[in-house]
mmJSON file of the N, C-alpha and C atoms, coordinates in Angstrom:
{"data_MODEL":{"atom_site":{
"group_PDB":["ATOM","ATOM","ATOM","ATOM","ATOM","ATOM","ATOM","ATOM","ATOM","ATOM","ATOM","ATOM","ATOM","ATOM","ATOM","ATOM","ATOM","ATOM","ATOM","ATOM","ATOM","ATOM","ATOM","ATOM","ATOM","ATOM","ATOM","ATOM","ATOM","ATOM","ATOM","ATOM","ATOM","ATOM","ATOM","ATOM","ATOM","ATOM","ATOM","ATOM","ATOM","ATOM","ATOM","ATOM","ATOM","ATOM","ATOM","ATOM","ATOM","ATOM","ATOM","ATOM","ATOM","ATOM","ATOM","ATOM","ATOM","ATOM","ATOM","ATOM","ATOM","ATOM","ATOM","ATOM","ATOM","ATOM","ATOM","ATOM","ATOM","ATOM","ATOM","ATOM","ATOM","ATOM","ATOM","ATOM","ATOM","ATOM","ATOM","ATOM","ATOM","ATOM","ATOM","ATOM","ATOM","ATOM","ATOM","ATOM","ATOM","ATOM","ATOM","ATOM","ATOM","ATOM","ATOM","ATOM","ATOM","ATOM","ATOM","ATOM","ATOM","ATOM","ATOM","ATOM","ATOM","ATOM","ATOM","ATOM","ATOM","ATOM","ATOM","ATOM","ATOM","ATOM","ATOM","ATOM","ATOM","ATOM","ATOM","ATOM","ATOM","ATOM","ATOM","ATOM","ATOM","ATOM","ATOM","ATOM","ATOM","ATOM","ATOM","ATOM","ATOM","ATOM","ATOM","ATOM","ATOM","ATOM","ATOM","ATOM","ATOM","ATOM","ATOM","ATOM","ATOM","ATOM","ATOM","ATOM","ATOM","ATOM","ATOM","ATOM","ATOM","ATOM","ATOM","ATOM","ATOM","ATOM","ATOM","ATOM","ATOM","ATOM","ATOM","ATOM","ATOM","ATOM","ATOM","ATOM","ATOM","ATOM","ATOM","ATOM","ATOM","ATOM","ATOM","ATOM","ATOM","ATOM","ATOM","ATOM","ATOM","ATOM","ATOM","ATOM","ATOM","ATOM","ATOM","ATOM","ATOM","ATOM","ATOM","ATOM","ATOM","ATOM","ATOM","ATOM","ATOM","ATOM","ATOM","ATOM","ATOM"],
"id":[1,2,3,4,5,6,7,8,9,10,11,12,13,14,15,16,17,18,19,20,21,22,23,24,25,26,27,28,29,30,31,32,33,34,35,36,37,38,39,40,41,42,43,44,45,46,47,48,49,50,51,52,53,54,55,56,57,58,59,60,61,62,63,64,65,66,67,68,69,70,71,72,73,74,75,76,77,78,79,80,81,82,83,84,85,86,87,88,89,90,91,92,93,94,95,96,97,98,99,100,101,102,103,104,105,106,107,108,109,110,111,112,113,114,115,116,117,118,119,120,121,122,123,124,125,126,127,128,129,130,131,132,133,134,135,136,137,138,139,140,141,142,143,144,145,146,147,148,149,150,151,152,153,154,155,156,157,158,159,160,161,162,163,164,165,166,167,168,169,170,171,172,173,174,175,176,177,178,179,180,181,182,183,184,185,186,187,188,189,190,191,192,193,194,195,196,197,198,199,200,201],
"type_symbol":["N","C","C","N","C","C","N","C","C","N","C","C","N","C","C","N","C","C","N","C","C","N","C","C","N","C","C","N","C","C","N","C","C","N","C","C","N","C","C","N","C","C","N","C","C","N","C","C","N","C","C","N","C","C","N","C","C","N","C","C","N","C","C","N","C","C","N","C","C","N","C","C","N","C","C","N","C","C","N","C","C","N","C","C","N","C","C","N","C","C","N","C","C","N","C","C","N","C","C","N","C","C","N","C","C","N","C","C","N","C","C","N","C","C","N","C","C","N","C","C","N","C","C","N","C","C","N","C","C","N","C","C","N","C","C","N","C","C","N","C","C","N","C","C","N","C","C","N","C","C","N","C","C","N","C","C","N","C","C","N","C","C","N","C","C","N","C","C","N","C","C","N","C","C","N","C","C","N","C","C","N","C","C","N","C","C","N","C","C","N","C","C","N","C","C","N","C","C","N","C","C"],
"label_atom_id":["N","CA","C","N","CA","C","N","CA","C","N","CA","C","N","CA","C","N","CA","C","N","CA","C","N","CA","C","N","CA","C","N","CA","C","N","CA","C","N","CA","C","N","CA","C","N","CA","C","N","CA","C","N","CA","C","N","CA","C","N","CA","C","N","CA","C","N","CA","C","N","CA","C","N","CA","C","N","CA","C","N","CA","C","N","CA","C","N","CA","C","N","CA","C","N","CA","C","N","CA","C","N","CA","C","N","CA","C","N","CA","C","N","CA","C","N","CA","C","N","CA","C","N","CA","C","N","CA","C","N","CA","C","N","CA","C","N","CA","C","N","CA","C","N","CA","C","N","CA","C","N","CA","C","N","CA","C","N","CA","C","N","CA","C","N","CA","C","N","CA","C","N","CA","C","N","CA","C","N","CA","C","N","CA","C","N","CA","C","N","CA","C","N","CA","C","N","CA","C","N","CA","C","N","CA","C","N","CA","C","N","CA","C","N","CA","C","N","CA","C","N","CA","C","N","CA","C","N","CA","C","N","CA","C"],
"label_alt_id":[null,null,null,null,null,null,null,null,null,null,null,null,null,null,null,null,null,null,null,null,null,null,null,null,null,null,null,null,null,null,null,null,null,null,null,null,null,null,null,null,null,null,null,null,null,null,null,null,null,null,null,null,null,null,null,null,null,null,null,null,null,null,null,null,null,null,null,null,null,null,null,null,null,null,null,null,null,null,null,null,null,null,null,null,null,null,null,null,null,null,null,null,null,null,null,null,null,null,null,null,null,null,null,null,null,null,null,null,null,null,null,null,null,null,null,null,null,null,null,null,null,null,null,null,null,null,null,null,null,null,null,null,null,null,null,null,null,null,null,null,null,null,null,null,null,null,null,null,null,null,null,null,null,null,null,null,null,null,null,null,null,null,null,null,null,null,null,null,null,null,null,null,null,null,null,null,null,null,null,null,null,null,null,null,null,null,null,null,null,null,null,null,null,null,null,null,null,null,null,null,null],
"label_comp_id":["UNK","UNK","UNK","UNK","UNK","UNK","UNK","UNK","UNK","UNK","UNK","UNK","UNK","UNK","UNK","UNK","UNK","UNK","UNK","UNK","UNK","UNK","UNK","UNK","UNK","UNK","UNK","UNK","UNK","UNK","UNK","UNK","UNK","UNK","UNK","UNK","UNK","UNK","UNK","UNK","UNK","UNK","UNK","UNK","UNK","UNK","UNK","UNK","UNK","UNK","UNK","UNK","UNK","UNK","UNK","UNK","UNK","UNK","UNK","UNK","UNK","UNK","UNK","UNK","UNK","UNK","UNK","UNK","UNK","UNK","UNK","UNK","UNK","UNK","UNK","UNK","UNK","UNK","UNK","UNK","UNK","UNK","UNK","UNK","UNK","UNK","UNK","UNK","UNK","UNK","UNK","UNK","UNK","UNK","UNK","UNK","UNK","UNK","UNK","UNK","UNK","UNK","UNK","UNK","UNK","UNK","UNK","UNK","UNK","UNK","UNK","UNK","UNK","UNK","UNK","UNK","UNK","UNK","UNK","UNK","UNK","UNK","UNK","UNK","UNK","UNK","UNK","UNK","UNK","UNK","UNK","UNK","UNK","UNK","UNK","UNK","UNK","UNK","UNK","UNK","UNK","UNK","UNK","UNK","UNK","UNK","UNK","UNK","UNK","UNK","UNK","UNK","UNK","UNK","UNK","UNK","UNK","UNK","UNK","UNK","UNK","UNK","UNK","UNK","UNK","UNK","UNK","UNK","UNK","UNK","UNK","UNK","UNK","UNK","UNK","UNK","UNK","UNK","UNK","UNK","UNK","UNK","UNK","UNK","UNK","UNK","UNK","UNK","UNK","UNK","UNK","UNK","UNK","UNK","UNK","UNK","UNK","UNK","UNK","UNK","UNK"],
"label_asym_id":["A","A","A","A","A","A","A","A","A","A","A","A","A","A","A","A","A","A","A","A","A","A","A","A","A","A","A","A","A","A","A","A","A","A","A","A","A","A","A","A","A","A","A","A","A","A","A","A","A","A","A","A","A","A","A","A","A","A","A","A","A","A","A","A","A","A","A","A","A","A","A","A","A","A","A","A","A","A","A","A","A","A","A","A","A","A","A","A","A","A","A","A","A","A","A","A","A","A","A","A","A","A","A","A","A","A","A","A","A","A","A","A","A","A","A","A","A","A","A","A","A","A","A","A","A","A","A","A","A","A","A","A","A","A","A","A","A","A","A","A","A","A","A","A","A","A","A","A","A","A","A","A","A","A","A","A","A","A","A","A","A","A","A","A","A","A","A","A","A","A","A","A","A","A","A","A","A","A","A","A","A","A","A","A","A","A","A","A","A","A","A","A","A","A","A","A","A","A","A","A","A"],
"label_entity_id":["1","1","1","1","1","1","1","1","1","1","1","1","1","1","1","1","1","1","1","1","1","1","1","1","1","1","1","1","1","1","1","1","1","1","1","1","1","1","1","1","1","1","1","1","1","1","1","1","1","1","1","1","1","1","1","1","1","1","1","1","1","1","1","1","1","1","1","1","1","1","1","1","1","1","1","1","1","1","1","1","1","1","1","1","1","1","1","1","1","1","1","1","1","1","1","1","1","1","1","1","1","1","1","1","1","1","1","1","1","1","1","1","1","1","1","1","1","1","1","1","1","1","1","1","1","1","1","1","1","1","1","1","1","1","1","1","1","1","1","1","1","1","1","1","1","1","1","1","1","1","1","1","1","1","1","1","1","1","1","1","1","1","1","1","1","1","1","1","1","1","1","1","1","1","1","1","1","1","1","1","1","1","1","1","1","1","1","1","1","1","1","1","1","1","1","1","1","1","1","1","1"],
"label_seq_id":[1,1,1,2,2,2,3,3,3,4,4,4,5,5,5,6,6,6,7,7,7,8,8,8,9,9,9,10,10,10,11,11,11,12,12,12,13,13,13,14,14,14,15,15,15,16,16,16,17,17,17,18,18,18,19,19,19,20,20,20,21,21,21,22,22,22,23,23,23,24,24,24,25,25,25,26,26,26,27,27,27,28,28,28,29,29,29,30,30,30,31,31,31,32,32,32,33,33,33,34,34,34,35,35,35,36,36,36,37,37,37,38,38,38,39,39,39,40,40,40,41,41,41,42,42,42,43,43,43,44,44,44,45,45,45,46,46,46,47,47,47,48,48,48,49,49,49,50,50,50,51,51,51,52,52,52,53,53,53,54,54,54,55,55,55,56,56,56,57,57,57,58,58,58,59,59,59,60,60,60,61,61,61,62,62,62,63,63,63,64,64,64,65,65,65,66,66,66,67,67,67],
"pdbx_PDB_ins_code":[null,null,null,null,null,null,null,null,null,null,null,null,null,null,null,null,null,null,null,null,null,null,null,null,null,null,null,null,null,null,null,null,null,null,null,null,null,null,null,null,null,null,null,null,null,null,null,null,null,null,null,null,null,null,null,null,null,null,null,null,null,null,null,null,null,null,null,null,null,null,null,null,null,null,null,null,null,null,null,null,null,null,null,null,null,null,null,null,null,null,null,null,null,null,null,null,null,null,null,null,null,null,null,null,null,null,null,null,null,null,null,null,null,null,null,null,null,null,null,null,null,null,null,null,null,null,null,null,null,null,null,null,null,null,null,null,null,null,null,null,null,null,null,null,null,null,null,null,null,null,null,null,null,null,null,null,null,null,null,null,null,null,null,null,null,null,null,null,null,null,null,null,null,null,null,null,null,null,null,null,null,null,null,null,null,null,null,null,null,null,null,null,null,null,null,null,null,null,null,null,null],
"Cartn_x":[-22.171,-21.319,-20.067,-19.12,-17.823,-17.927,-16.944,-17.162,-16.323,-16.912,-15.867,-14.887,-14.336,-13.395,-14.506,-15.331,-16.007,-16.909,-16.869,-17.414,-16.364,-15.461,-14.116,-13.531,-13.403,-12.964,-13.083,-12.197,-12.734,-12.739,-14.312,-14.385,-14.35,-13.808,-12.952,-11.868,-11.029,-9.704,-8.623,-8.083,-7.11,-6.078,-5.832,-5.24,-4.105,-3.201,-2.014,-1.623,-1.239,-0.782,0.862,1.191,2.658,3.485,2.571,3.76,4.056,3.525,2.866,4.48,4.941,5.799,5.859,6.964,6.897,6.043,6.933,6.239,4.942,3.967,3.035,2.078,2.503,2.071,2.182,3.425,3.844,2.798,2.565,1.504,0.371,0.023,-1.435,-1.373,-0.973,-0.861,-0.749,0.291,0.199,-1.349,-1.719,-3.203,-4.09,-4.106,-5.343,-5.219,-3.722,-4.028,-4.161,-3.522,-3.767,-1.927,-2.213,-0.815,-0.54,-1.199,-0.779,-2.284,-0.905,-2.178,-2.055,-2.799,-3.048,-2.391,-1.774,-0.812,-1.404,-1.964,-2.693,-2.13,-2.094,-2.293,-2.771,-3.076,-4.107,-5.413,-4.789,-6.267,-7.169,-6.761,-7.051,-6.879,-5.972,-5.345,-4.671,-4.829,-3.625,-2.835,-1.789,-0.233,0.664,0.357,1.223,0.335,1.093,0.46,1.7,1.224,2.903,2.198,3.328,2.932,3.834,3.255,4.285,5.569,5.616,7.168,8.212,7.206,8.217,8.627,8.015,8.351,9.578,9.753,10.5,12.121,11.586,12.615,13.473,12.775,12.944,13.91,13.564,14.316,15.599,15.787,16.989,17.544,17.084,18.006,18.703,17.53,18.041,19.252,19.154,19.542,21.569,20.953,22.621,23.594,22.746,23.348,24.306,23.752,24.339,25.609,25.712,27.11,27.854],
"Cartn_y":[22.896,22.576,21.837,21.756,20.964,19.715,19.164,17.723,17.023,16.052,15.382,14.357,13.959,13.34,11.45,11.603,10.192,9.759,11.468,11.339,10.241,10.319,9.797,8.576,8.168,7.221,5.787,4.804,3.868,3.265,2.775,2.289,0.989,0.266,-0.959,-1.335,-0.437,-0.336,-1.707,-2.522,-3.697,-2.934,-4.069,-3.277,-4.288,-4.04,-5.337,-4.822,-5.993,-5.94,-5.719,-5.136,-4.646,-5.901,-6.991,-8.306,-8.703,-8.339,-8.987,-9.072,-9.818,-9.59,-8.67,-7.835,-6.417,-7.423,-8.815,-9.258,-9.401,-9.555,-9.351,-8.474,-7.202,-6.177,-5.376,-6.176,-5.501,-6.525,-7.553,-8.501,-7.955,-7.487,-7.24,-5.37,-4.585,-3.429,-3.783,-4.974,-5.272,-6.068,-6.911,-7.361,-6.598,-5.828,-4.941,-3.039,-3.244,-2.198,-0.775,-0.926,0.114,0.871,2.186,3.188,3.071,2.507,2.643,1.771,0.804,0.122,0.784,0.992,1.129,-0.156,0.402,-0.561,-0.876,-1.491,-1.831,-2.84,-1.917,-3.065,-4.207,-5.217,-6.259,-5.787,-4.891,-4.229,-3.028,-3.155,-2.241,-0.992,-0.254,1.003,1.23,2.093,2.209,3.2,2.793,2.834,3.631,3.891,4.055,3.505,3.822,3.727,2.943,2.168,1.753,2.002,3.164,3.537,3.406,3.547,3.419,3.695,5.076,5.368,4.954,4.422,3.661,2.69,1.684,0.221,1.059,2.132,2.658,3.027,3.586,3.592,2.375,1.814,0.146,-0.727,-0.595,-0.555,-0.081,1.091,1.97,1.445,1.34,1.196,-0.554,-1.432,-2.641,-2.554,-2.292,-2.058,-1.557,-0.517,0.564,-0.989,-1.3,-2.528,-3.538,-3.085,-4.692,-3.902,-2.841,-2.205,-2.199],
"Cartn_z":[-3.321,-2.178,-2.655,-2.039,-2.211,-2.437,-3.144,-2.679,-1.778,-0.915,0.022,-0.339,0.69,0.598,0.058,1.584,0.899,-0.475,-1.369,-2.415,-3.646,-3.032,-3.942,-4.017,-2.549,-1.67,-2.079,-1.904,-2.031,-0.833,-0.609,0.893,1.398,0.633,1.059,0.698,1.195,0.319,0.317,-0.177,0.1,0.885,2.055,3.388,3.435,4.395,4.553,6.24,7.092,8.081,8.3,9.157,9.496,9.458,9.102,9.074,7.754,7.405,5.757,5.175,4.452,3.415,2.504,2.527,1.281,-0.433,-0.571,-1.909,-2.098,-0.931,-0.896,-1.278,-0.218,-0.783,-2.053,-2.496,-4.268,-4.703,-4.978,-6.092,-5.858,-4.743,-4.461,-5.13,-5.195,-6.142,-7.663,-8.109,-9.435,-9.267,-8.913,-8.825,-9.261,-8.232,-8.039,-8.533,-9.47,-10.292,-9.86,-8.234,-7.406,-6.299,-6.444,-6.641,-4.698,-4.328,-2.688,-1.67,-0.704,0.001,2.237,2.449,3.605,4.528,6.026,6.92,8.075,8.39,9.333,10.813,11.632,12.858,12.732,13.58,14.189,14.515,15.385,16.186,14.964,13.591,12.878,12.796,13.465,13.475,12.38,11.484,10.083,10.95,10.746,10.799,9.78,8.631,7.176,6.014,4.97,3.688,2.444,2.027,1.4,-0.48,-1.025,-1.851,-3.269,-4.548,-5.682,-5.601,-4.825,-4.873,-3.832,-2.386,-2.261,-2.266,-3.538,-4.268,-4.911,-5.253,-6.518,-5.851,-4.517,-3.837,-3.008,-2.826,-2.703,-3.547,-4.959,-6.082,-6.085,-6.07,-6.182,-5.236,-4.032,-3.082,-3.256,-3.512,-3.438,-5.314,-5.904,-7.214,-6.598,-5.854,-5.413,-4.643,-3.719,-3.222,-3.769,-5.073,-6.122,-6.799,-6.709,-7.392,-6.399],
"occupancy":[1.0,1.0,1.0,1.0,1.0,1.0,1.0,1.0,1.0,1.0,1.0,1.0,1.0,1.0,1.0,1.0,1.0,1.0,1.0,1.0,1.0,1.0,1.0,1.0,1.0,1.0,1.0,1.0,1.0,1.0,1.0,1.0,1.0,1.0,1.0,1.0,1.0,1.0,1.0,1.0,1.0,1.0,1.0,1.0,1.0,1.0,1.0,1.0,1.0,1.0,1.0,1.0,1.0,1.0,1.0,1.0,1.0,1.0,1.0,1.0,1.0,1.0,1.0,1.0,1.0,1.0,1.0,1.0,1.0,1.0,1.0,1.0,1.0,1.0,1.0,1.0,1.0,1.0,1.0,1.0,1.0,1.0,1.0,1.0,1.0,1.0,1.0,1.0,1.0,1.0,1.0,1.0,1.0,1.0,1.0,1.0,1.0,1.0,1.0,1.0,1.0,1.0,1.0,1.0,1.0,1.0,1.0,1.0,1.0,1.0,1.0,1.0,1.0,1.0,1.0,1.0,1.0,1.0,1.0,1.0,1.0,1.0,1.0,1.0,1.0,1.0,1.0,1.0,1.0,1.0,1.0,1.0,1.0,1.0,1.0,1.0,1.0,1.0,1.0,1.0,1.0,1.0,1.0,1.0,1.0,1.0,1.0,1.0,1.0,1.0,1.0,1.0,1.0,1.0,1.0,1.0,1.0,1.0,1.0,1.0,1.0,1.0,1.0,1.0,1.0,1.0,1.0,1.0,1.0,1.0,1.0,1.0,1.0,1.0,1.0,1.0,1.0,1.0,1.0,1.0,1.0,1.0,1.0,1.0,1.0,1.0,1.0,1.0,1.0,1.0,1.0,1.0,1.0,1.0,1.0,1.0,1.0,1.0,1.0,1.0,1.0],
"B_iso_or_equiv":[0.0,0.0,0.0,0.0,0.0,0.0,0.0,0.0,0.0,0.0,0.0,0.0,0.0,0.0,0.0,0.0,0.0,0.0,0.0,0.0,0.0,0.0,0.0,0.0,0.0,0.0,0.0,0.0,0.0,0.0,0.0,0.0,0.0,0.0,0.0,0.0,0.0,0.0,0.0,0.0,0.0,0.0,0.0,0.0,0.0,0.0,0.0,0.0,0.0,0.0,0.0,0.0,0.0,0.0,0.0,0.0,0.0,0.0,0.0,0.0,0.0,0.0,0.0,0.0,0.0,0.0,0.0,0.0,0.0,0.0,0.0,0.0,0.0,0.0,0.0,0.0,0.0,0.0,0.0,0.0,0.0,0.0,0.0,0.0,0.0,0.0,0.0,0.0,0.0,0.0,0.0,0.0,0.0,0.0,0.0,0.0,0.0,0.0,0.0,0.0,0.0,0.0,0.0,0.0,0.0,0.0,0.0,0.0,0.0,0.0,0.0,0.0,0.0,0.0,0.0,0.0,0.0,0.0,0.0,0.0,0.0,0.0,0.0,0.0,0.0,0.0,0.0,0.0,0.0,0.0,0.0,0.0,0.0,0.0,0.0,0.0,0.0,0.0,0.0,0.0,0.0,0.0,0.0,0.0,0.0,0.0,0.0,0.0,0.0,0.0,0.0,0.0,0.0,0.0,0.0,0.0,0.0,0.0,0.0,0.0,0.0,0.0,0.0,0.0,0.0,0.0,0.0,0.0,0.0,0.0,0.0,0.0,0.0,0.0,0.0,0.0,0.0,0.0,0.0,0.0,0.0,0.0,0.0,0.0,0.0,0.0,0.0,0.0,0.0,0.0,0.0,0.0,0.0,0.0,0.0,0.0,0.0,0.0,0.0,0.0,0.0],
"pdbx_formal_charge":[null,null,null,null,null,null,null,null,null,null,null,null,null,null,null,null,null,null,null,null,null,null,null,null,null,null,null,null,null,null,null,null,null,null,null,null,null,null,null,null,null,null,null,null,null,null,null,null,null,null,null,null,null,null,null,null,null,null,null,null,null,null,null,null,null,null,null,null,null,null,null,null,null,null,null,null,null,null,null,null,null,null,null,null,null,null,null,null,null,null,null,null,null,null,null,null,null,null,null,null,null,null,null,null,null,null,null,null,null,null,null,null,null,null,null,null,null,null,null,null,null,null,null,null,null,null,null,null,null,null,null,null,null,null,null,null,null,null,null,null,null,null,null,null,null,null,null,null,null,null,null,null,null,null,null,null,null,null,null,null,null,null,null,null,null,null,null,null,null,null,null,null,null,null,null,null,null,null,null,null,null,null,null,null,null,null,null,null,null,null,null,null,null,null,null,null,null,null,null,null,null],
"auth_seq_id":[1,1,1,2,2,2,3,3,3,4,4,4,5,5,5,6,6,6,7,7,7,8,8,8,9,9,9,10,10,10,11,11,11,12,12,12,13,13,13,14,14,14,15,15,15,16,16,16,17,17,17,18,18,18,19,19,19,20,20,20,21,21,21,22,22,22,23,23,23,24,24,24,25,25,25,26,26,26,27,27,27,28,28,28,29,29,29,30,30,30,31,31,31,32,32,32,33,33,33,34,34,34,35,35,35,36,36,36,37,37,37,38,38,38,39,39,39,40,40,40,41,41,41,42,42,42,43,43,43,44,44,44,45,45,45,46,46,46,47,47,47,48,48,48,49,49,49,50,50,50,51,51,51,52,52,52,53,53,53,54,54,54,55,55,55,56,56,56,57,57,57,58,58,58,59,59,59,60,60,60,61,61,61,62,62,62,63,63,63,64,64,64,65,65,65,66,66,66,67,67,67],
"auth_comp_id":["UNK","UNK","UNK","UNK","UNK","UNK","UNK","UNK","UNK","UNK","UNK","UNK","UNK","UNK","UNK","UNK","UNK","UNK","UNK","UNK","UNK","UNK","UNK","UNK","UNK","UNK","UNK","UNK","UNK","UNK","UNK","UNK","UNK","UNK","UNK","UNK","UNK","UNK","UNK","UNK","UNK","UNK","UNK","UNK","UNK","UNK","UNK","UNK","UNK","UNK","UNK","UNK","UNK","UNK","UNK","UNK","UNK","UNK","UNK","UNK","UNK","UNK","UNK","UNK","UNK","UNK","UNK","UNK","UNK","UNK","UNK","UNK","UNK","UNK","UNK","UNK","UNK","UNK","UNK","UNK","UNK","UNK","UNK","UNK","UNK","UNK","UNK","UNK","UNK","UNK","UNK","UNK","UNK","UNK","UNK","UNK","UNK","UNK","UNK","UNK","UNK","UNK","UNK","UNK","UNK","UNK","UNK","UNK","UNK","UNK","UNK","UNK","UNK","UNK","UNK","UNK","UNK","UNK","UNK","UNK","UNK","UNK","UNK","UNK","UNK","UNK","UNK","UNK","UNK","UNK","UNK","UNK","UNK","UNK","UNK","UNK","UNK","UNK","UNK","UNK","UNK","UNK","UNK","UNK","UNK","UNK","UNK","UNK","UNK","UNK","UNK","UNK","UNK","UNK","UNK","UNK","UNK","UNK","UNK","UNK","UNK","UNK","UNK","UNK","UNK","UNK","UNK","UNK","UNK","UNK","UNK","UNK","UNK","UNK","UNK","UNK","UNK","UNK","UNK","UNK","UNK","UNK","UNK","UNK","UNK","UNK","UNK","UNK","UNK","UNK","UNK","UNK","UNK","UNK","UNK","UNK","UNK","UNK","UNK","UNK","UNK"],
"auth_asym_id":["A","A","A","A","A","A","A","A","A","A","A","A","A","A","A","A","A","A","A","A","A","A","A","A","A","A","A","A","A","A","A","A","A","A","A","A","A","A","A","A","A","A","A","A","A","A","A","A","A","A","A","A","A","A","A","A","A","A","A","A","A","A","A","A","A","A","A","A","A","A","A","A","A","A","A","A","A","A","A","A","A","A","A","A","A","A","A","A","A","A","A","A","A","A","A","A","A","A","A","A","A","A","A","A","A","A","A","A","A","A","A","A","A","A","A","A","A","A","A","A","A","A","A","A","A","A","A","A","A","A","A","A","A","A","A","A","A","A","A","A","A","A","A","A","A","A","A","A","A","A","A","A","A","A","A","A","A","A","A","A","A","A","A","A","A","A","A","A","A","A","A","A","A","A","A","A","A","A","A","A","A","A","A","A","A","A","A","A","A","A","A","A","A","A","A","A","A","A","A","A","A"],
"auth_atom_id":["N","CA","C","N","CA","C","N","CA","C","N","CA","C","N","CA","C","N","CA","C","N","CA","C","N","CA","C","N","CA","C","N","CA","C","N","CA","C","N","CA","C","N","CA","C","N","CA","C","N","CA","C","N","CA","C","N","CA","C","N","CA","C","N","CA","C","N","CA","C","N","CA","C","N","CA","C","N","CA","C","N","CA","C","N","CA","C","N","CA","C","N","CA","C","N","CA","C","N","CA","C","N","CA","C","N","CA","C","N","CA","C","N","CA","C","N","CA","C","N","CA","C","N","CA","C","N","CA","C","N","CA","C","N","CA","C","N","CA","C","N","CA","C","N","CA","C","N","CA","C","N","CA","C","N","CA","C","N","CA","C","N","CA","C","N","CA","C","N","CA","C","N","CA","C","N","CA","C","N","CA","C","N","CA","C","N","CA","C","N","CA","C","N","CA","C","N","CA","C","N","CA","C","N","CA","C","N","CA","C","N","CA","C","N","CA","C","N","CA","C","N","CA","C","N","CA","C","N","CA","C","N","CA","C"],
"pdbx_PDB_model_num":[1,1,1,1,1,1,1,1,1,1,1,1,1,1,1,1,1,1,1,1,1,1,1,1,1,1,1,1,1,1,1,1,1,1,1,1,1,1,1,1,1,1,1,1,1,1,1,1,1,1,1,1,1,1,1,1,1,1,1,1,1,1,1,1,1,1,1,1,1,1,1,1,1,1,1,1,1,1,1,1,1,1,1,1,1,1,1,1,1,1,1,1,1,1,1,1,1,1,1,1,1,1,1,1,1,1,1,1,1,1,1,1,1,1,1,1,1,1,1,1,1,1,1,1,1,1,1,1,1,1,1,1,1,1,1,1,1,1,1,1,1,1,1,1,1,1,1,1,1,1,1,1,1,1,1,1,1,1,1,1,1,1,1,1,1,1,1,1,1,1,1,1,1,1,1,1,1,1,1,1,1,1,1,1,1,1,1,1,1,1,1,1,1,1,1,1,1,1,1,1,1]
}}}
């Protein structure tokens, strides 16, 4: 049979709330060694996913700013 998705998964994934500070969520990826964290409501609804590339794009953009 196939394998699933929850064969893979990690099921307590480090999560961050829509308030959180972006620096936050960057230490906690350098922390925890991990390419994208899940966006969470209050009420626990994920919302988005904040991922490597767009720290990367983040970058560029804050980087273009400075020229």
């Amino acid at each position: 049979s196939l394998m699933k998705v929850r064969d893979v998964m990690s099921p307590h994934p480090h999560t961050v709330n829509t308030d959180a500070p972006v620096i936050d969520v960057l230490r906690a990826m350098r922390r925890e060694r991990i390419g994208c964290v899940p966006v969470m409501e209050r009420d626990g609804t994920v919302v988005g996913v904040v991922t490597a590339g767009d720290v990367v794009m983040l970058a560029l953009k804050l980087l273009n700013q400075g020229c």
